[in-house]
Amino acid sequence: GKVFVDSWHKIPFNELRINPFFLIGSFILYIFLSAFGAWLWRYILNLFGNKPDFLVIWRISVYSQMARYIPGKVWQYLGKVYWGMKIGLSKKKILLSSMLETIFLLSGAFIVSLFSIRLFLSKKYYTLNYLITVSVLVCILLVLVHPRILEKLFNTIGKRFLSRRVILSFSYYHMLTIISLYAFSWILYGFSVFCFIVAFYKIGIDQCIPVTSLQAGSWLIGFLSIIAPNGLGVKESVFILGFKSIVPVSYAIMCVVLLRLYHIALDVVI
């Protein structure tokens, strides 16, 4: 808190200039990603035999995402169940597709975030050890998302509230395809964040990959923090910790605060 207050007063607000080109670009990407996320959930529902209208699914996704700002992680899923059942989707398929969506979302964020590890390590770990660590972590993840392993996980967790045994009939190829699409969405989301930052503070294009990866990693840690609604505070702290190796800490704090307000405003507008 003290670092935040001390650094905030050091920000030369009179020197800041808004670049509308990058700001508009960030906004367009965010709208596209909102639609793309809804399309990915619809794709997962298709694997369960449901083919709901895309615009309806997009609307349900937008409505349910507003519950992210309520403490606890269940409200977003309850929102999907409530609105999904109104259009004829079964409660079981909504829950299973939402659980898979979360797993894919976390997996994609994890893969993209691996490139930001170097921001937290000393230079001596940048070489072979870093590459080996990243490769091992990715291999472990790819094993854990195998349909048979996820089947056992769902049946173990849901044996108390699911009347029937869960069977994932789609292939491992489908799993890898969806994870790749979610990883791609995290790359686009990171680029959207990069455009927003550049709209206020000039950094080189070579920092696009670190910022993209750091955004995914900070979201991942914020999501895993159970208490904080939408990772509020946790996500920002992790992002500042990594981003201060690229820009002065005062600017890192400014960018994070503006970014949080920007995303809340976009969630309300969409």
PDB file of C-alpha atoms in Angstrom:
ATOM      1  CA  GLY A   1       0.000   0.000   0.000  1.00  0.00           C
ATOM      2  CA  LYS A   2       2.822   2.420   0.904  1.00  0.00           C
ATOM      3  CA  VAL A   3       4.575   1.694  -2.406  1.00  0.00           C
ATOM      4  CA  PHE A   4       1.322   2.376  -4.225  1.00  0.00           C
ATOM      5  CA  VAL A   5       0.786   5.759  -2.540  1.00  0.00           C
ATOM      6  CA  ASP A   6       4.417   6.873  -2.893  1.00  0.00           C
ATOM      7  CA  SER A   7       4.624   5.831  -6.538  1.00  0.00           C
ATOM      8  CA  TRP A   8       1.240   7.286  -7.503  1.00  0.00           C
ATOM      9  CA  HIS A   9       2.382  10.796  -6.583  1.00  0.00           C
ATOM     10  CA  LYS A  10       5.424  10.399  -8.832  1.00  0.00           C
ATOM     11  CA  ILE A  11       3.367   9.933 -11.998  1.00  0.00           C
ATOM     12  CA  PRO A  12       3.713  12.979 -14.290  1.00  0.00           C
ATOM     13  CA  PHE A  13       0.067  13.117 -15.401  1.00  0.00           C
ATOM     14  CA  ASN A  14       0.714  16.356 -17.286  1.00  0.00           C
ATOM     15  CA  GLU A  15       3.058  14.470 -19.628  1.00  0.00           C
ATOM     16  CA  LEU A  16       0.554  11.752 -20.513  1.00  0.00           C
ATOM     17  CA  ARG A  17      -0.906  11.794 -24.005  1.00  0.00           C
ATOM     18  CA  ILE A  18      -3.744   9.579 -25.252  1.00  0.00           C
ATOM     19  CA  ASN A  19      -3.215   7.830 -28.570  1.00  0.00           C
ATOM     20  CA  PRO A  20      -6.757   7.264 -29.930  1.00  0.00           C
ATOM     21  CA  PHE A  21      -5.556   4.783 -32.579  1.00  0.00           C
ATOM     22  CA  PHE A  22      -4.316   2.254 -30.007  1.00  0.00           C
ATOM     23  CA  LEU A  23      -7.253   2.926 -27.678  1.00  0.00           C
ATOM     24  CA  ILE A  24      -9.775   2.181 -30.429  1.00  0.00           C
ATOM     25  CA  GLY A  25      -7.778  -0.879 -31.458  1.00  0.00           C
ATOM     26  CA  SER A  26      -7.878  -2.187 -27.901  1.00  0.00           C
ATOM     27  CA  PHE A  27     -11.639  -1.607 -27.739  1.00  0.00           C
ATOM     28  CA  ILE A  28     -12.294  -3.444 -31.026  1.00  0.00           C
ATOM     29  CA  LEU A  29     -10.187  -6.406 -29.900  1.00  0.00           C
ATOM     30  CA  TYR A  30     -12.049  -6.599 -26.584  1.00  0.00           C
ATOM     31  CA  ILE A  31     -15.436  -6.699 -28.358  1.00  0.00           C
ATOM     32  CA  PHE A  32     -14.154  -9.379 -30.719  1.00  0.00           C
ATOM     33  CA  LEU A  33     -12.822 -11.449 -27.804  1.00  0.00           C
ATOM     34  CA  SER A  34     -16.178 -11.235 -26.035  1.00  0.00           C
ATOM     35  CA  ALA A  35     -17.825 -12.737 -29.128  1.00  0.00           C
ATOM     36  CA  PHE A  36     -15.000 -15.239 -29.622  1.00  0.00           C
ATOM     37  CA  GLY A  37     -15.329 -16.462 -26.026  1.00  0.00           C
ATOM     38  CA  ALA A  38     -19.062 -17.016 -26.543  1.00  0.00           C
ATOM     39  CA  TRP A  39     -18.329 -18.873 -29.780  1.00  0.00           C
ATOM     40  CA  LEU A  40     -15.875 -21.153 -27.951  1.00  0.00           C
ATOM     41  CA  TRP A  41     -18.471 -21.984 -25.293  1.00  0.00           C
ATOM     42  CA  ARG A  42     -20.982 -22.717 -28.068  1.00  0.00           C
ATOM     43  CA  TYR A  43     -18.373 -24.978 -29.694  1.00  0.00           C
ATOM     44  CA  ILE A  44     -18.063 -26.939 -26.428  1.00  0.00           C
ATOM     45  CA  LEU A  45     -21.866 -27.205 -26.203  1.00  0.00           C
ATOM     46  CA  ASN A  46     -21.874 -28.561 -29.760  1.00  0.00           C
ATOM     47  CA  LEU A  47     -19.648 -31.407 -28.575  1.00  0.00           C
ATOM     48  CA  PHE A  48     -22.420 -32.333 -26.133  1.00  0.00           C
ATOM     49  CA  GLY A  49     -25.001 -32.344 -28.929  1.00  0.00           C
ATOM     50  CA  ASN A  50     -26.455 -28.847 -28.422  1.00  0.00           C
ATOM     51  CA  LYS A  51     -26.466 -26.195 -31.146  1.00  0.00           C
ATOM     52  CA  PRO A  52     -27.904 -23.023 -29.606  1.00  0.00           C
ATOM     53  CA  ASP A  53     -28.049 -19.731 -31.473  1.00  0.00           C
ATOM     54  CA  PHE A  54     -24.760 -17.839 -31.293  1.00  0.00           C
ATOM     55  CA  LEU A  55     -26.256 -14.451 -30.403  1.00  0.00           C
ATOM     56  CA  VAL A  56     -28.243 -16.041 -27.568  1.00  0.00           C
ATOM     57  CA  ILE A  57     -25.098 -17.692 -26.188  1.00  0.00           C
ATOM     58  CA  TRP A  58     -23.198 -14.420 -26.483  1.00  0.00           C
ATOM     59  CA  ARG A  59     -25.903 -12.630 -24.515  1.00  0.00           C
ATOM     60  CA  ILE A  60     -25.851 -15.314 -21.794  1.00  0.00           C
ATOM     61  CA  SER A  61     -22.056 -15.083 -21.586  1.00  0.00           C
ATOM     62  CA  VAL A  62     -22.155 -11.303 -21.193  1.00  0.00           C
ATOM     63  CA  TYR A  63     -24.866 -11.436 -18.530  1.00  0.00           C
ATOM     64  CA  SER A  64     -23.147 -14.167 -16.523  1.00  0.00           C
ATOM     65  CA  GLN A  65     -19.727 -12.490 -16.679  1.00  0.00           C
ATOM     66  CA  MET A  66     -21.053  -9.513 -14.737  1.00  0.00           C
ATOM     67  CA  ALA A  67     -21.284 -11.854 -11.724  1.00  0.00           C
ATOM     68  CA  ARG A  68     -17.473 -12.085 -11.694  1.00  0.00           C
ATOM     69  CA  TYR A  69     -17.371  -9.021  -9.486  1.00  0.00           C
ATOM     70  CA  ILE A  70     -19.340 -10.784  -6.734  1.00  0.00           C
ATOM     71  CA  PRO A  71     -17.145 -12.583  -4.148  1.00  0.00           C
ATOM     72  CA  GLY A  72     -17.030 -16.327  -4.813  1.00  0.00           C
ATOM     73  CA  LYS A  73     -16.629 -18.211  -8.079  1.00  0.00           C
ATOM     74  CA  VAL A  74     -20.065 -19.836  -8.353  1.00  0.00           C
ATOM     75  CA  TRP A  75     -22.206 -16.865  -9.363  1.00  0.00           C
ATOM     76  CA  GLN A  76     -20.973 -16.769 -12.932  1.00  0.00           C
ATOM     77  CA  TYR A  77     -21.857 -20.457 -13.359  1.00  0.00           C
ATOM     78  CA  LEU A  78     -25.239 -20.024 -11.687  1.00  0.00           C
ATOM     79  CA  GLY A  79     -25.950 -17.227 -14.129  1.00  0.00           C
ATOM     80  CA  LYS A  80     -25.178 -19.513 -17.061  1.00  0.00           C
ATOM     81  CA  VAL A  81     -27.392 -22.243 -15.607  1.00  0.00           C
ATOM     82  CA  TYR A  82     -30.271 -19.818 -15.060  1.00  0.00           C
ATOM     83  CA  TRP A  83     -30.163 -18.234 -18.516  1.00  0.00           C
ATOM     84  CA  GLY A  84     -29.203 -21.469 -20.283  1.00  0.00           C
ATOM     85  CA  MET A  85     -32.166 -23.392 -18.886  1.00  0.00           C
ATOM     86  CA  LYS A  86     -34.433 -20.616 -20.142  1.00  0.00           C
ATOM     87  CA  ILE A  87     -33.458 -21.486 -23.735  1.00  0.00           C
ATOM     88  CA  GLY A  88     -33.872 -25.231 -23.204  1.00  0.00           C
ATOM     89  CA  LEU A  89     -30.351 -26.372 -22.307  1.00  0.00           C
ATOM     90  CA  SER A  90     -30.066 -29.058 -19.650  1.00  0.00           C
ATOM     91  CA  LYS A  91     -28.545 -28.149 -16.304  1.00  0.00           C
ATOM     92  CA  LYS A  92     -26.025 -30.997 -16.547  1.00  0.00           C
ATOM     93  CA  LYS A  93     -24.723 -29.966 -19.970  1.00  0.00           C
ATOM     94  CA  ILE A  94     -24.466 -26.319 -18.928  1.00  0.00           C
ATOM     95  CA  LEU A  95     -22.424 -27.268 -15.852  1.00  0.00           C
ATOM     96  CA  LEU A  96     -20.178 -29.701 -17.725  1.00  0.00           C
ATOM     97  CA  SER A  97     -19.573 -27.291 -20.613  1.00  0.00           C
ATOM     98  CA  SER A  98     -18.855 -24.471 -18.142  1.00  0.00           C
ATOM     99  CA  MET A  99     -16.420 -26.660 -16.205  1.00  0.00           C
ATOM    100  CA  LEU A 100     -14.647 -27.605 -19.420  1.00  0.00           C
ATOM    101  CA  GLU A 101     -14.637 -23.974 -20.496  1.00  0.00           C
ATOM    102  CA  THR A 102     -12.924 -23.035 -17.233  1.00  0.00           C
ATOM    103  CA  ILE A 103     -10.360 -25.821 -17.626  1.00  0.00           C
ATOM    104  CA  PHE A 104      -9.584 -24.717 -21.183  1.00  0.00           C
ATOM    105  CA  LEU A 105      -9.443 -21.078 -20.113  1.00  0.00           C
ATOM    106  CA  LEU A 106      -6.990 -21.899 -17.320  1.00  0.00           C
ATOM    107  CA  SER A 107      -4.940 -24.145 -19.610  1.00  0.00           C
ATOM    108  CA  GLY A 108      -4.656 -21.494 -22.314  1.00  0.00           C
ATOM    109  CA  ALA A 109      -3.704 -18.852 -19.751  1.00  0.00           C
ATOM    110  CA  PHE A 110      -1.139 -21.194 -18.220  1.00  0.00           C
ATOM    111  CA  ILE A 111       0.537 -21.908 -21.564  1.00  0.00           C
ATOM    112  CA  VAL A 112       0.723 -18.241 -22.537  1.00  0.00           C
ATOM    113  CA  SER A 113       1.857 -17.186 -19.041  1.00  0.00           C
ATOM    114  CA  LEU A 114       4.937 -19.417 -19.195  1.00  0.00           C
ATOM    115  CA  PHE A 115       6.686 -16.817 -21.336  1.00  0.00           C
ATOM    116  CA  SER A 116       6.479 -14.289 -18.493  1.00  0.00           C
ATOM    117  CA  ILE A 117       8.355 -16.448 -15.977  1.00  0.00           C
ATOM    118  CA  ARG A 118      11.623 -14.837 -17.040  1.00  0.00           C
ATOM    119  CA  LEU A 119      10.372 -11.479 -15.741  1.00  0.00           C
ATOM    120  CA  PHE A 120      10.553 -12.890 -12.209  1.00  0.00           C
ATOM    121  CA  LEU A 121      13.853 -14.781 -12.530  1.00  0.00           C
ATOM    122  CA  SER A 122      17.450 -13.692 -12.526  1.00  0.00           C
ATOM    123  CA  LYS A 123      19.264 -13.786 -15.866  1.00  0.00           C
ATOM    124  CA  LYS A 124      21.160 -16.983 -15.083  1.00  0.00           C
ATOM    125  CA  TYR A 125      17.894 -18.964 -15.366  1.00  0.00           C
ATOM    126  CA  TYR A 126      16.974 -17.670 -18.839  1.00  0.00           C
ATOM    127  CA  THR A 127      18.683 -20.403 -20.839  1.00  0.00           C
ATOM    128  CA  LEU A 128      18.378 -24.184 -20.939  1.00  0.00           C
ATOM    129  CA  ASN A 129      16.880 -24.644 -17.459  1.00  0.00           C
ATOM    130  CA  TYR A 130      14.090 -22.221 -18.310  1.00  0.00           C
ATOM    131  CA  LEU A 131      13.260 -24.025 -21.568  1.00  0.00           C
ATOM    132  CA  ILE A 132      13.312 -27.425 -19.872  1.00  0.00           C
ATOM    133  CA  THR A 133      11.001 -26.212 -17.104  1.00  0.00           C
ATOM    134  CA  VAL A 134       8.524 -24.743 -19.583  1.00  0.00           C
ATOM    135  CA  SER A 135       8.542 -27.907 -21.718  1.00  0.00           C
ATOM    136  CA  VAL A 136       7.933 -30.178 -18.722  1.00  0.00           C
ATOM    137  CA  LEU A 137       5.057 -28.028 -17.451  1.00  0.00           C
ATOM    138  CA  VAL A 138       3.372 -28.019 -20.860  1.00  0.00           C
ATOM    139  CA  CYS A 139       3.730 -31.817 -21.164  1.00  0.00           C
ATOM    140  CA  ILE A 140       2.161 -32.312 -17.721  1.00  0.00           C
ATOM    141  CA  LEU A 141      -0.740 -30.053 -18.680  1.00  0.00           C
ATOM    142  CA  LEU A 142      -1.344 -31.925 -21.953  1.00  0.00           C
ATOM    143  CA  VAL A 143      -1.532 -35.204 -20.054  1.00  0.00           C
ATOM    144  CA  LEU A 144      -3.975 -33.853 -17.467  1.00  0.00           C
ATOM    145  CA  VAL A 145      -6.457 -32.618 -20.095  1.00  0.00           C
ATOM    146  CA  HIS A 146      -6.864 -36.047 -21.699  1.00  0.00           C
ATOM    147  CA  PRO A 147     -10.613 -36.866 -21.938  1.00  0.00           C
ATOM    148  CA  ARG A 148     -10.279 -40.050 -19.851  1.00  0.00           C
ATOM    149  CA  ILE A 149      -8.547 -38.203 -17.015  1.00  0.00           C
ATOM    150  CA  LEU A 150     -11.130 -35.417 -17.090  1.00  0.00           C
ATOM    151  CA  GLU A 151     -13.903 -38.035 -17.050  1.00  0.00           C
ATOM    152  CA  LYS A 152     -12.547 -39.465 -13.814  1.00  0.00           C
ATOM    153  CA  LEU A 153     -12.222 -35.965 -12.377  1.00  0.00           C
ATOM    154  CA  PHE A 154     -15.820 -35.014 -13.229  1.00  0.00           C
ATOM    155  CA  ASN A 155     -17.243 -38.293 -11.954  1.00  0.00           C
ATOM    156  CA  THR A 156     -15.295 -37.991  -8.714  1.00  0.00           C
ATOM    157  CA  ILE A 157     -16.345 -34.394  -8.095  1.00  0.00           C
ATOM    158  CA  GLY A 158     -19.907 -34.769  -9.333  1.00  0.00           C
ATOM    159  CA  LYS A 159     -20.886 -38.140  -7.881  1.00  0.00           C
ATOM    160  CA  ARG A 160     -22.969 -36.420  -5.210  1.00  0.00           C
ATOM    161  CA  PHE A 161     -25.001 -34.159  -7.489  1.00  0.00           C
ATOM    162  CA  LEU A 162     -24.928 -35.871 -10.928  1.00  0.00           C
ATOM    163  CA  SER A 163     -27.465 -38.635 -11.398  1.00  0.00           C
ATOM    164  CA  ARG A 164     -25.589 -40.230 -14.292  1.00  0.00           C
ATOM    165  CA  ARG A 165     -21.974 -41.016 -14.969  1.00  0.00           C
ATOM    166  CA  VAL A 166     -20.205 -38.412 -17.109  1.00  0.00           C
ATOM    167  CA  ILE A 167     -18.895 -39.685 -20.437  1.00  0.00           C
ATOM    168  CA  LEU A 168     -16.795 -37.404 -22.620  1.00  0.00           C
ATOM    169  CA  SER A 169     -17.307 -38.855 -26.073  1.00  0.00           C
ATOM    170  CA  PHE A 170     -15.140 -36.363 -27.948  1.00  0.00           C
ATOM    171  CA  SER A 171     -11.529 -37.047 -28.815  1.00  0.00           C
ATOM    172  CA  TYR A 172      -8.202 -35.863 -27.472  1.00  0.00           C
ATOM    173  CA  TYR A 173      -7.796 -33.994 -30.743  1.00  0.00           C
ATOM    174  CA  HIS A 174     -10.846 -31.888 -29.874  1.00  0.00           C
ATOM    175  CA  MET A 175      -9.362 -31.108 -26.463  1.00  0.00           C
ATOM    176  CA  LEU A 176      -6.055 -29.958 -27.931  1.00  0.00           C
ATOM    177  CA  THR A 177      -7.838 -27.912 -30.597  1.00  0.00           C
ATOM    178  CA  ILE A 178      -9.949 -26.064 -28.039  1.00  0.00           C
ATOM    179  CA  ILE A 179      -6.964 -25.429 -25.754  1.00  0.00           C
ATOM    180  CA  SER A 180      -5.084 -23.996 -28.743  1.00  0.00           C
ATOM    181  CA  LEU A 181      -8.015 -21.699 -29.500  1.00  0.00           C
ATOM    182  CA  TYR A 182      -8.139 -20.517 -25.899  1.00  0.00           C
ATOM    183  CA  ALA A 183      -4.379 -19.922 -25.925  1.00  0.00           C
ATOM    184  CA  PHE A 184      -4.890 -17.906 -29.112  1.00  0.00           C
ATOM    185  CA  SER A 185      -7.628 -15.885 -27.402  1.00  0.00           C
ATOM    186  CA  TRP A 186      -5.213 -15.105 -24.538  1.00  0.00           C
ATOM    187  CA  ILE A 187      -2.661 -13.875 -27.061  1.00  0.00           C
ATOM    188  CA  LEU A 188      -5.245 -11.556 -28.600  1.00  0.00           C
ATOM    189  CA  TYR A 189      -6.359 -10.417 -25.160  1.00  0.00           C
ATOM    190  CA  GLY A 190      -2.757  -9.650 -24.223  1.00  0.00           C
ATOM    191  CA  PHE A 191      -2.336  -7.667 -27.423  1.00  0.00           C
ATOM    192  CA  SER A 192      -5.480  -5.730 -26.520  1.00  0.00           C
ATOM    193  CA  VAL A 193      -3.922  -4.915 -23.134  1.00  0.00           C
ATOM    194  CA  PHE A 194      -0.671  -3.930 -24.860  1.00  0.00           C
ATOM    195  CA  CYS A 195      -2.563  -1.545 -27.165  1.00  0.00           C
ATOM    196  CA  PHE A 196      -4.315   0.021 -24.181  1.00  0.00           C
ATOM    197  CA  ILE A 197      -1.016   0.562 -22.347  1.00  0.00           C
ATOM    198  CA  VAL A 198       0.656   2.033 -25.438  1.00  0.00           C
ATOM    199  CA  ALA A 199      -2.291   4.417 -25.769  1.00  0.00           C
ATOM    200  CA  PHE A 200      -1.073   6.094 -22.554  1.00  0.00           C
ATOM    201  CA  TYR A 201       2.581   5.164 -22.207  1.00  0.00           C
ATOM    202  CA  LYS A 202       5.017   4.463 -25.034  1.00  0.00           C
ATOM    203  CA  ILE A 203       6.829   1.116 -24.826  1.00  0.00           C
ATOM    204  CA  GLY A 204       8.536  -0.821 -27.605  1.00  0.00           C
ATOM    205  CA  ILE A 205       6.785  -3.438 -29.727  1.00  0.00           C
ATOM    206  CA  ASP A 206       9.354  -5.924 -28.401  1.00  0.00           C
ATOM    207  CA  GLN A 207       7.522  -5.750 -25.047  1.00  0.00           C
ATOM    208  CA  CYS A 208       4.286  -7.057 -26.578  1.00  0.00           C
ATOM    209  CA  ILE A 209       5.076 -10.722 -25.824  1.00  0.00           C
ATOM    210  CA  PRO A 210       6.116 -10.107 -22.180  1.00  0.00           C
ATOM    211  CA  VAL A 211       3.011  -7.972 -21.557  1.00  0.00           C
ATOM    212  CA  THR A 212       0.753 -10.556 -23.223  1.00  0.00           C
ATOM    213  CA  SER A 213       2.229 -13.379 -21.189  1.00  0.00           C
ATOM    214  CA  LEU A 214       2.205 -11.372 -17.974  1.00  0.00           C
ATOM    215  CA  GLN A 215      -1.463 -10.488 -18.444  1.00  0.00           C
ATOM    216  CA  ALA A 216      -2.366 -14.184 -18.773  1.00  0.00           C
ATOM    217  CA  GLY A 217      -0.272 -15.131 -15.754  1.00  0.00           C
ATOM    218  CA  SER A 218      -1.658 -12.392 -13.508  1.00  0.00           C
ATOM    219  CA  TRP A 219      -5.219 -13.342 -14.473  1.00  0.00           C
ATOM    220  CA  LEU A 220      -4.465 -16.994 -13.725  1.00  0.00           C
ATOM    221  CA  ILE A 221      -3.179 -16.239 -10.227  1.00  0.00           C
ATOM    222  CA  GLY A 222      -6.048 -13.816  -9.609  1.00  0.00           C
ATOM    223  CA  PHE A 223      -8.590 -16.440 -10.649  1.00  0.00           C
ATOM    224  CA  LEU A 224      -7.080 -19.039  -8.341  1.00  0.00           C
ATOM    225  CA  SER A 225      -7.390 -16.623  -5.408  1.00  0.00           C
ATOM    226  CA  ILE A 226     -10.746 -17.813  -4.105  1.00  0.00           C
ATOM    227  CA  ILE A 227     -11.728 -14.808  -1.977  1.00  0.00           C
ATOM    228  CA  ALA A 228     -10.961 -11.856  -4.258  1.00  0.00           C
ATOM    229  CA  PRO A 229     -13.847 -11.143  -6.689  1.00  0.00           C
ATOM    230  CA  ASN A 230     -12.506 -11.412 -10.243  1.00  0.00           C
ATOM    231  CA  GLY A 231      -8.997 -11.509  -8.758  1.00  0.00           C
ATOM    232  CA  LEU A 232      -9.342  -7.881  -7.667  1.00  0.00           C
ATOM    233  CA  GLY A 233      -6.079  -6.722  -6.130  1.00  0.00           C
ATOM    234  CA  VAL A 234      -4.278 -10.031  -6.605  1.00  0.00           C
ATOM    235  CA  LYS A 235      -4.189  -9.809 -10.391  1.00  0.00           C
ATOM    236  CA  GLU A 236      -3.024  -6.199 -10.271  1.00  0.00           C
ATOM    237  CA  SER A 237      -0.276  -6.929  -7.727  1.00  0.00           C
ATOM    238  CA  VAL A 238       1.186  -9.751  -9.844  1.00  0.00           C
ATOM    239  CA  PHE A 239       1.027  -7.633 -12.993  1.00  0.00           C
ATOM    240  CA  ILE A 240       2.808  -4.718 -11.298  1.00  0.00           C
ATOM    241  CA  LEU A 241       5.463  -7.066  -9.930  1.00  0.00           C
ATOM    242  CA  GLY A 242       6.350  -8.235 -13.435  1.00  0.00           C
ATOM    243  CA  PHE A 243       5.635  -5.024 -15.345  1.00  0.00           C
ATOM    244  CA  LYS A 244       7.956  -2.924 -13.173  1.00  0.00           C
ATOM    245  CA  SER A 245      10.870  -4.691 -14.855  1.00  0.00           C
ATOM    246  CA  ILE A 246       9.739  -3.022 -18.102  1.00  0.00           C
ATOM    247  CA  VAL A 247       8.611   0.440 -16.916  1.00  0.00           C
ATOM    248  CA  PRO A 248       9.053   2.485 -13.709  1.00  0.00           C
ATOM    249  CA  VAL A 249       6.867   1.190 -10.884  1.00  0.00           C
ATOM    250  CA  SER A 250       4.819   4.412 -10.822  1.00  0.00           C
ATOM    251  CA  TYR A 251       3.811   3.906 -14.460  1.00  0.00           C
ATOM    252  CA  ALA A 252       3.153   0.205 -13.822  1.00  0.00           C
ATOM    253  CA  ILE A 253       0.693   1.137 -11.075  1.00  0.00           C
ATOM    254  CA  MET A 254      -0.951   3.777 -13.261  1.00  0.00           C
ATOM    255  CA  CYS A 255      -1.396   1.330 -16.152  1.00  0.00           C
ATOM    256  CA  VAL A 256      -2.876  -1.350 -13.886  1.00  0.00           C
ATOM    257  CA  VAL A 257      -5.388   1.017 -12.277  1.00  0.00           C
ATOM    258  CA  LEU A 258      -6.483   2.435 -15.649  1.00  0.00           C
ATOM    259  CA  LEU A 259      -6.680  -1.071 -17.093  1.00  0.00           C
ATOM    260  CA  ARG A 260      -8.947  -2.308 -14.301  1.00  0.00           C
ATOM    261  CA  LEU A 261     -11.271   0.700 -14.672  1.00  0.00           C
ATOM    262  CA  TYR A 262     -11.246   0.248 -18.457  1.00  0.00           C
ATOM    263  CA  HIS A 263     -12.278  -3.422 -18.255  1.00  0.00           C
ATOM    264  CA  ILE A 264     -15.041  -2.703 -15.733  1.00  0.00           C
ATOM    265  CA  ALA A 265     -16.376   0.033 -18.034  1.00  0.00           C
ATOM    266  CA  LEU A 266     -16.265  -2.314 -21.053  1.00  0.00           C
ATOM    267  CA  ASP A 267     -18.083  -5.065 -19.141  1.00  0.00           C
ATOM    268  CA  VAL A 268     -20.864  -2.594 -18.323  1.00  0.00           C
ATOM    269  CA  VAL A 269     -21.049  -1.236 -21.874  1.00  0.00           C
ATOM    270  CA  ILE A 270     -21.081  -4.653 -23.574  1.00  0.00           C
TER     271      ILE A 270
END
